[in-house]
mmCIF file of N, CA and C in Angstrom:
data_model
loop_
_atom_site.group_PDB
_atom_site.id
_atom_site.type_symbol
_atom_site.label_atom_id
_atom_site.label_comp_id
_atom_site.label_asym_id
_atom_site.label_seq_id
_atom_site.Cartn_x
_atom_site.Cartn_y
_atom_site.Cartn_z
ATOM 1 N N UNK N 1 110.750 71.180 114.767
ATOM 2 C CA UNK N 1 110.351 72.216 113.825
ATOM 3 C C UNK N 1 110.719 73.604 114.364
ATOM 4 N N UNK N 2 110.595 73.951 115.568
ATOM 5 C CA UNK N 2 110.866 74.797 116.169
ATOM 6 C C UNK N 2 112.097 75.622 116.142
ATOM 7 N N UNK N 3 112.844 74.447 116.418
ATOM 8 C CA UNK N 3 115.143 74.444 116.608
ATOM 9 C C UNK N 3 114.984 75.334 114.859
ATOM 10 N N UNK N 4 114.484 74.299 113.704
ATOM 11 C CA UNK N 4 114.760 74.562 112.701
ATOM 12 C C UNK N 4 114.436 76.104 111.880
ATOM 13 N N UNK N 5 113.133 76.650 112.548
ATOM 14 C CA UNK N 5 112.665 77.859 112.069
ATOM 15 C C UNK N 5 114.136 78.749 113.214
ATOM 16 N N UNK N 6 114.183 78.348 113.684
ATOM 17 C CA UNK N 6 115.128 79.308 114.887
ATOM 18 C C UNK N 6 116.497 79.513 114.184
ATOM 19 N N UNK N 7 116.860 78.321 113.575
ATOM 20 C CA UNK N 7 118.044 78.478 113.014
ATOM 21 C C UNK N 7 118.224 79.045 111.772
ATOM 22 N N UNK N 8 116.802 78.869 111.214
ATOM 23 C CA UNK N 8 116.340 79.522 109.641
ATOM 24 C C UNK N 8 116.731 80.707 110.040
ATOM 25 N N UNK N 9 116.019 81.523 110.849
ATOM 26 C CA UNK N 9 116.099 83.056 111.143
ATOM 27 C C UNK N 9 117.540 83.517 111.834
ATOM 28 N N UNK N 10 117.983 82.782 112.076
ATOM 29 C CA UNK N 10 119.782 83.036 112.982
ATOM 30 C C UNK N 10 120.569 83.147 111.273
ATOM 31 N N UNK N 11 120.022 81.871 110.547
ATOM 32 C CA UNK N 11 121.010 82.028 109.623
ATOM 33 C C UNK N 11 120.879 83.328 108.451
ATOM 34 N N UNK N 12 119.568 83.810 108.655
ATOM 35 C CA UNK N 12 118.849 84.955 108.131
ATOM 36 C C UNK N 12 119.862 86.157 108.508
ATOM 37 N N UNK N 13 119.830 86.723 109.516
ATOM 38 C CA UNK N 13 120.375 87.621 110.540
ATOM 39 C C UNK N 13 121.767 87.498 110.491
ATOM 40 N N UNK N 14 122.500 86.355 110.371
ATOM 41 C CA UNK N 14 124.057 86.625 110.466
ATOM 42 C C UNK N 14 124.741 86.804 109.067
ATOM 43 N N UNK N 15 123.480 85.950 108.141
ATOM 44 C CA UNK N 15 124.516 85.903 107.104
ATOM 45 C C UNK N 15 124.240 86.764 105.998
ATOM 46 N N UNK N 16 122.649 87.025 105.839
ATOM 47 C CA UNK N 16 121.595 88.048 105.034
ATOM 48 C C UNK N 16 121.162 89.138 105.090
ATOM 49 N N UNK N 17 121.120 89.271 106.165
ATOM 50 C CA UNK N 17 120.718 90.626 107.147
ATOM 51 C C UNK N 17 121.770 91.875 107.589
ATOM 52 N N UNK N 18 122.738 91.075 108.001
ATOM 53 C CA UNK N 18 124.034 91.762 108.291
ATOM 54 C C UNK N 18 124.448 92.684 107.297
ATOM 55 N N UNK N 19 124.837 92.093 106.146
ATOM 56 C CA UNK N 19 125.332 92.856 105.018
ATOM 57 C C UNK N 19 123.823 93.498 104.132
ATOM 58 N N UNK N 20 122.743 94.117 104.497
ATOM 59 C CA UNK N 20 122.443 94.666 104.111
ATOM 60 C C UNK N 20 121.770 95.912 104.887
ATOM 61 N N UNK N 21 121.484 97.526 104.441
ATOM 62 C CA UNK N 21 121.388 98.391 105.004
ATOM 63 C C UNK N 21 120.086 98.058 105.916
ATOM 64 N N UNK N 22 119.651 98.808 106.996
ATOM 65 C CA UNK N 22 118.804 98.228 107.866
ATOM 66 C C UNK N 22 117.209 99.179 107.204
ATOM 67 N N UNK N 23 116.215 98.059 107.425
ATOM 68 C CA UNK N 23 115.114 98.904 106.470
ATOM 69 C C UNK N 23 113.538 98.061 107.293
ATOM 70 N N UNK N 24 113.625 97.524 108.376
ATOM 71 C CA UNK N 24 112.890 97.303 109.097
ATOM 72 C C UNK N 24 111.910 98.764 109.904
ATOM 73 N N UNK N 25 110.875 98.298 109.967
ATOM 74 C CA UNK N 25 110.169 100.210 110.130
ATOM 75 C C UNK N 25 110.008 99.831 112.143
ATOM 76 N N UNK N 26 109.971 98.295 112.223
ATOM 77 C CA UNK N 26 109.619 98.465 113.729
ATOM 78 C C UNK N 26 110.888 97.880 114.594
ATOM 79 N N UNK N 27 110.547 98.173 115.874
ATOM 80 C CA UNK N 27 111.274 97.334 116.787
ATOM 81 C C UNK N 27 110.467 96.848 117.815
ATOM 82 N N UNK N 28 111.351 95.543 118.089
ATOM 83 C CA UNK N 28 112.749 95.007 117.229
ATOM 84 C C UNK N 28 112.583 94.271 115.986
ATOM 85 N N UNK N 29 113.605 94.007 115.061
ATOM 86 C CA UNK N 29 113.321 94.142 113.985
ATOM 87 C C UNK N 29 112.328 92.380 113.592
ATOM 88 N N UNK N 30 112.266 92.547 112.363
ATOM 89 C CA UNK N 30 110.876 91.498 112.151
ATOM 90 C C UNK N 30 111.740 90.169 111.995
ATOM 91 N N UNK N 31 112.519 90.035 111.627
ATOM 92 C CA UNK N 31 113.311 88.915 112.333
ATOM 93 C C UNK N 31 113.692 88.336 113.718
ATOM 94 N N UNK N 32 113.863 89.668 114.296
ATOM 95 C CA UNK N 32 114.189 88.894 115.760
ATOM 96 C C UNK N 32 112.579 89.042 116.814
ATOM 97 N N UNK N 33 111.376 89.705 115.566
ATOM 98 C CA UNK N 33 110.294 89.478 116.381
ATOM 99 C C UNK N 33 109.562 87.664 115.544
ATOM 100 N N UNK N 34 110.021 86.926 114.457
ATOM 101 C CA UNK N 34 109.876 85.906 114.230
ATOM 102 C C UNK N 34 110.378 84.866 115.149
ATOM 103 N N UNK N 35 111.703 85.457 115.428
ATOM 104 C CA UNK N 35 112.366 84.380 116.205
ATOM 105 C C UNK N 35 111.943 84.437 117.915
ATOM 106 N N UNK N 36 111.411 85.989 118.808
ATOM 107 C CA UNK N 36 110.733 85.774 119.306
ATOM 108 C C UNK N 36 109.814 85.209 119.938
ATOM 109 N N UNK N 37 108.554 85.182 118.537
ATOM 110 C CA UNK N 37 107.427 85.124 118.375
ATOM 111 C C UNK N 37 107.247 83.434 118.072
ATOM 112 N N UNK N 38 108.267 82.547 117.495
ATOM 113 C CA UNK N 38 108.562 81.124 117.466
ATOM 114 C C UNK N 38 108.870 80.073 119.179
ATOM 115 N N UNK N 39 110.066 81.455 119.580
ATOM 116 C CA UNK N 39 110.338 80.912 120.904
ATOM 117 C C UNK N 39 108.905 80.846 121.899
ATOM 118 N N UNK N 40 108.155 81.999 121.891
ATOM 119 C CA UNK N 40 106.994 81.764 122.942
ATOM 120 C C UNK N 40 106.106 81.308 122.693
ATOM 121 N N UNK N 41 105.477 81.042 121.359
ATOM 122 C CA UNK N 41 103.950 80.878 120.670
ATOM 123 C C UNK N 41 104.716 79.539 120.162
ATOM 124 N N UNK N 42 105.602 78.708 119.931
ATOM 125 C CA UNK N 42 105.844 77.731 119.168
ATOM 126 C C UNK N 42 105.994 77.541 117.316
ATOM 127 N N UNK N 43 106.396 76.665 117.271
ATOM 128 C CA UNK N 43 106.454 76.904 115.610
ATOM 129 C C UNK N 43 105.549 77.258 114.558
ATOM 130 N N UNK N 44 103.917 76.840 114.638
ATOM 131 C CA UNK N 44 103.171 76.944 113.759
ATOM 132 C C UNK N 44 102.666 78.839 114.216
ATOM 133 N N UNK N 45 102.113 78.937 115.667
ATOM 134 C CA UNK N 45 101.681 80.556 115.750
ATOM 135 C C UNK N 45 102.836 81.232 115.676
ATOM 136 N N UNK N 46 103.944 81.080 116.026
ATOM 137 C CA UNK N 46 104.904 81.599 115.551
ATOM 138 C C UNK N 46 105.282 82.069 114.338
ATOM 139 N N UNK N 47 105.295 81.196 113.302
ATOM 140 C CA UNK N 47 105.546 81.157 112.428
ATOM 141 C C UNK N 47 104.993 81.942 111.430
ATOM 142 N N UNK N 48 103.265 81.806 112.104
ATOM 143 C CA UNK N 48 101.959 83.069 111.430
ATOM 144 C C UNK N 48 102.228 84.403 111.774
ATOM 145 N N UNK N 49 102.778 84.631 113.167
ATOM 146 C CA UNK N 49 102.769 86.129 113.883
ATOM 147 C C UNK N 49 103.879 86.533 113.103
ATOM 148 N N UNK N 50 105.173 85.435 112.702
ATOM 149 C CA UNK N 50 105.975 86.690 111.953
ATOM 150 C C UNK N 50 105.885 86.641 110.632
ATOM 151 N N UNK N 51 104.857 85.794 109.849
ATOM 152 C CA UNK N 51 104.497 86.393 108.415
ATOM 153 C C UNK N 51 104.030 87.505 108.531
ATOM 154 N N UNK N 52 102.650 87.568 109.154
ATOM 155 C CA UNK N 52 102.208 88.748 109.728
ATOM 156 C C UNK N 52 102.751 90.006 109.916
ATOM 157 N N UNK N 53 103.653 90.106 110.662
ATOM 158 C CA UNK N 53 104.705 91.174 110.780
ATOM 159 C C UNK N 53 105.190 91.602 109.651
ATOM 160 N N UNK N 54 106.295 90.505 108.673
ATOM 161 C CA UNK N 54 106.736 90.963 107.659
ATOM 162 C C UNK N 54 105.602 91.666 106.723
ATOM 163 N N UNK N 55 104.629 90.644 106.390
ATOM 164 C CA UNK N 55 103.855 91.397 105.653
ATOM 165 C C UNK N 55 103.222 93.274 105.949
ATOM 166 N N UNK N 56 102.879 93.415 107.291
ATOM 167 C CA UNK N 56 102.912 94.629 107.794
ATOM 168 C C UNK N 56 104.243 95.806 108.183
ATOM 169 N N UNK N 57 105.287 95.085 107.610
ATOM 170 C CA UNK N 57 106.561 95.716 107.448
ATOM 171 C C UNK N 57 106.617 96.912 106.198
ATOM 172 N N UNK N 58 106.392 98.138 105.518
ATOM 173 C CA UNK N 58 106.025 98.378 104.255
ATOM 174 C C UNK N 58 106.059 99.719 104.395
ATOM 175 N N UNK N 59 106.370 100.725 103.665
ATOM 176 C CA UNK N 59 106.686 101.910 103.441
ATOM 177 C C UNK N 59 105.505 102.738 103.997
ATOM 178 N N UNK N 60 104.732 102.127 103.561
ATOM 179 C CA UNK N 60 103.644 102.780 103.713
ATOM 180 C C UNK N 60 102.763 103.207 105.876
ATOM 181 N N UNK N 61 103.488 102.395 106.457
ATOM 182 C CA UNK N 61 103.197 101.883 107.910
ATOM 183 C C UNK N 61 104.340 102.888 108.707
ATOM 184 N N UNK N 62 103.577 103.514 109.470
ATOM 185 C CA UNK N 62 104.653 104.304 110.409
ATOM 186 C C UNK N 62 105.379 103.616 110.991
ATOM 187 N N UNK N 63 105.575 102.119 111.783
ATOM 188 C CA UNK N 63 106.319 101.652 112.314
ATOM 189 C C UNK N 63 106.427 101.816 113.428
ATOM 190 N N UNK N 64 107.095 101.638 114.767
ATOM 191 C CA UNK N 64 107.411 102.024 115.984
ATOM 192 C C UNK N 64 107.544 100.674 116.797
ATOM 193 N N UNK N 65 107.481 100.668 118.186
ATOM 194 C CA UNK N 65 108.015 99.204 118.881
ATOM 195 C C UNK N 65 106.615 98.323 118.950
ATOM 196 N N UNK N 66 107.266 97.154 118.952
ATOM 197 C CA UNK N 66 105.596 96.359 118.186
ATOM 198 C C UNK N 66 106.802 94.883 118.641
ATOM 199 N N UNK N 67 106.342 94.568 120.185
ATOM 200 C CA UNK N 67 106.571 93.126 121.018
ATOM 201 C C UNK N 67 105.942 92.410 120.697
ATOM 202 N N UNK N 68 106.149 90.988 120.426
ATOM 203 C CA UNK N 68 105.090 90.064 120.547
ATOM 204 C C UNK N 68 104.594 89.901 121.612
ATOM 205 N N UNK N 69 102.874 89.575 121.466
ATOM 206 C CA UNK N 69 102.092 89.669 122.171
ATOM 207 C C UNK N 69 101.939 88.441 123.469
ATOM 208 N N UNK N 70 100.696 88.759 124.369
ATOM 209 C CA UNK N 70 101.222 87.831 124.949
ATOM 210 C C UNK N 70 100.204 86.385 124.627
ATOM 211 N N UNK N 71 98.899 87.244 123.559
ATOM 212 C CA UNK N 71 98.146 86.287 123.036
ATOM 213 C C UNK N 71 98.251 85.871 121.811
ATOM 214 N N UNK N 72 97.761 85.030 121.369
ATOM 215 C CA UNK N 72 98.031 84.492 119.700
ATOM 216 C C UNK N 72 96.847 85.614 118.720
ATOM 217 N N UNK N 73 98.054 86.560 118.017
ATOM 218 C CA UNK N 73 97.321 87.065 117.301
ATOM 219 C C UNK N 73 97.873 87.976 116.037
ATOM 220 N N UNK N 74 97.451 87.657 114.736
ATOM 221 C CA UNK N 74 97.914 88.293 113.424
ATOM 222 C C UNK N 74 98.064 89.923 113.256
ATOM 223 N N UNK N 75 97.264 90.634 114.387
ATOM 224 C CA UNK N 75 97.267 92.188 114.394
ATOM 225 C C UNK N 75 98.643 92.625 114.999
ATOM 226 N N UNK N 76 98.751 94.058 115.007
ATOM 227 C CA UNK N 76 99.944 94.663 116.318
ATOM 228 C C UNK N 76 99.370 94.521 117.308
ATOM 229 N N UNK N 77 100.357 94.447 118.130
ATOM 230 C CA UNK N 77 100.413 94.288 119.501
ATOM 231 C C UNK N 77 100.025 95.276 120.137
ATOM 232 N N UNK N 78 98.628 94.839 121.077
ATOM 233 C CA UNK N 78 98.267 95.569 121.686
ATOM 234 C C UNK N 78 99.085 95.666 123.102
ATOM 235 N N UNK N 79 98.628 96.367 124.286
ATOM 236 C CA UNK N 79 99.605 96.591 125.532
ATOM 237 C C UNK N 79 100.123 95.453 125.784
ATOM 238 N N UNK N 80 99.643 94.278 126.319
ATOM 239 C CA UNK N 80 99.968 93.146 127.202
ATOM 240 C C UNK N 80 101.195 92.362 126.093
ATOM 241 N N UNK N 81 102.179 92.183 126.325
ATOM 242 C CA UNK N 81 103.123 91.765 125.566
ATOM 243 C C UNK N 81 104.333 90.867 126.689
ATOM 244 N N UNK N 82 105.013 90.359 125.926
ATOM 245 C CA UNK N 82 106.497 89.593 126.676
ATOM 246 C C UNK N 82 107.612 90.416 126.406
ATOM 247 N N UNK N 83 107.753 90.510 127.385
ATOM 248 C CA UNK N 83 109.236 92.027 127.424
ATOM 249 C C UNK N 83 110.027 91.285 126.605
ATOM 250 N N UNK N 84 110.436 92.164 125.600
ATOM 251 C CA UNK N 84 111.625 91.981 124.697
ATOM 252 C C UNK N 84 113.061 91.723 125.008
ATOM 253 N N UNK N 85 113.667 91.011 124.151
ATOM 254 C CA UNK N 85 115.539 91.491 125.206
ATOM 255 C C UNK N 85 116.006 92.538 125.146
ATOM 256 N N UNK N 86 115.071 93.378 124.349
ATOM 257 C CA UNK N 86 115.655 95.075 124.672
ATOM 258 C C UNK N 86 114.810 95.939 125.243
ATOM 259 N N UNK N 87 114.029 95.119 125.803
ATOM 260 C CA UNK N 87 113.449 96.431 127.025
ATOM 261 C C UNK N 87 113.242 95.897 128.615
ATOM 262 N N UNK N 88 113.345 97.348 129.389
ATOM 263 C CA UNK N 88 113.537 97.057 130.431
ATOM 264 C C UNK N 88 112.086 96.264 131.133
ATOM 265 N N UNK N 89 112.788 94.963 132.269
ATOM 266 C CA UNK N 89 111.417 94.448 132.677
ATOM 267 C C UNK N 89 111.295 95.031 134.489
#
């Protein structure tokens, strides 16, 4: 289940994502914090943390860098997090 959400979101990102203007408010974006958030928490909390996200994705939300956490949880990320592949560890 895992491989499959992973590849859901790869095929998201190369083939959906690409060709459209970028409109994600956080980083990194809520796709590659699903696919993230799948790799460390597994498929099912995974899967919740980046509904979660998307749903908190929205015009209305200032946005800013928002890692998955390092505990299982539907809010933003508080301090304790898993360094991203774009930040320094």
């Amino acid at each position: 289940m895992k491989r499959l959400l992973l590849k859901l979101v790869h095929f998201y990102q190369k083939y959906i994502s690409a060709g459209r203007p970028a409109s994600c408010r956080y980083h990194p974006t809520c796709s590659q914090y699903m696919a993230d958030a799948v790799t460390y928490h597994g498929a099912l909390k995974g899967f919740l943390m980046g509904i979660a996200r998307i749903l908190r994705c929205h015009p209305f939300v200032k946005g800013g860098i928002d890692y998955v956490p390092l505990r299982f949880t539907l809010k933003r990320n508080p301090d304790d997090h898993y360094p991203g592949p774009y930040e320094k560890k």
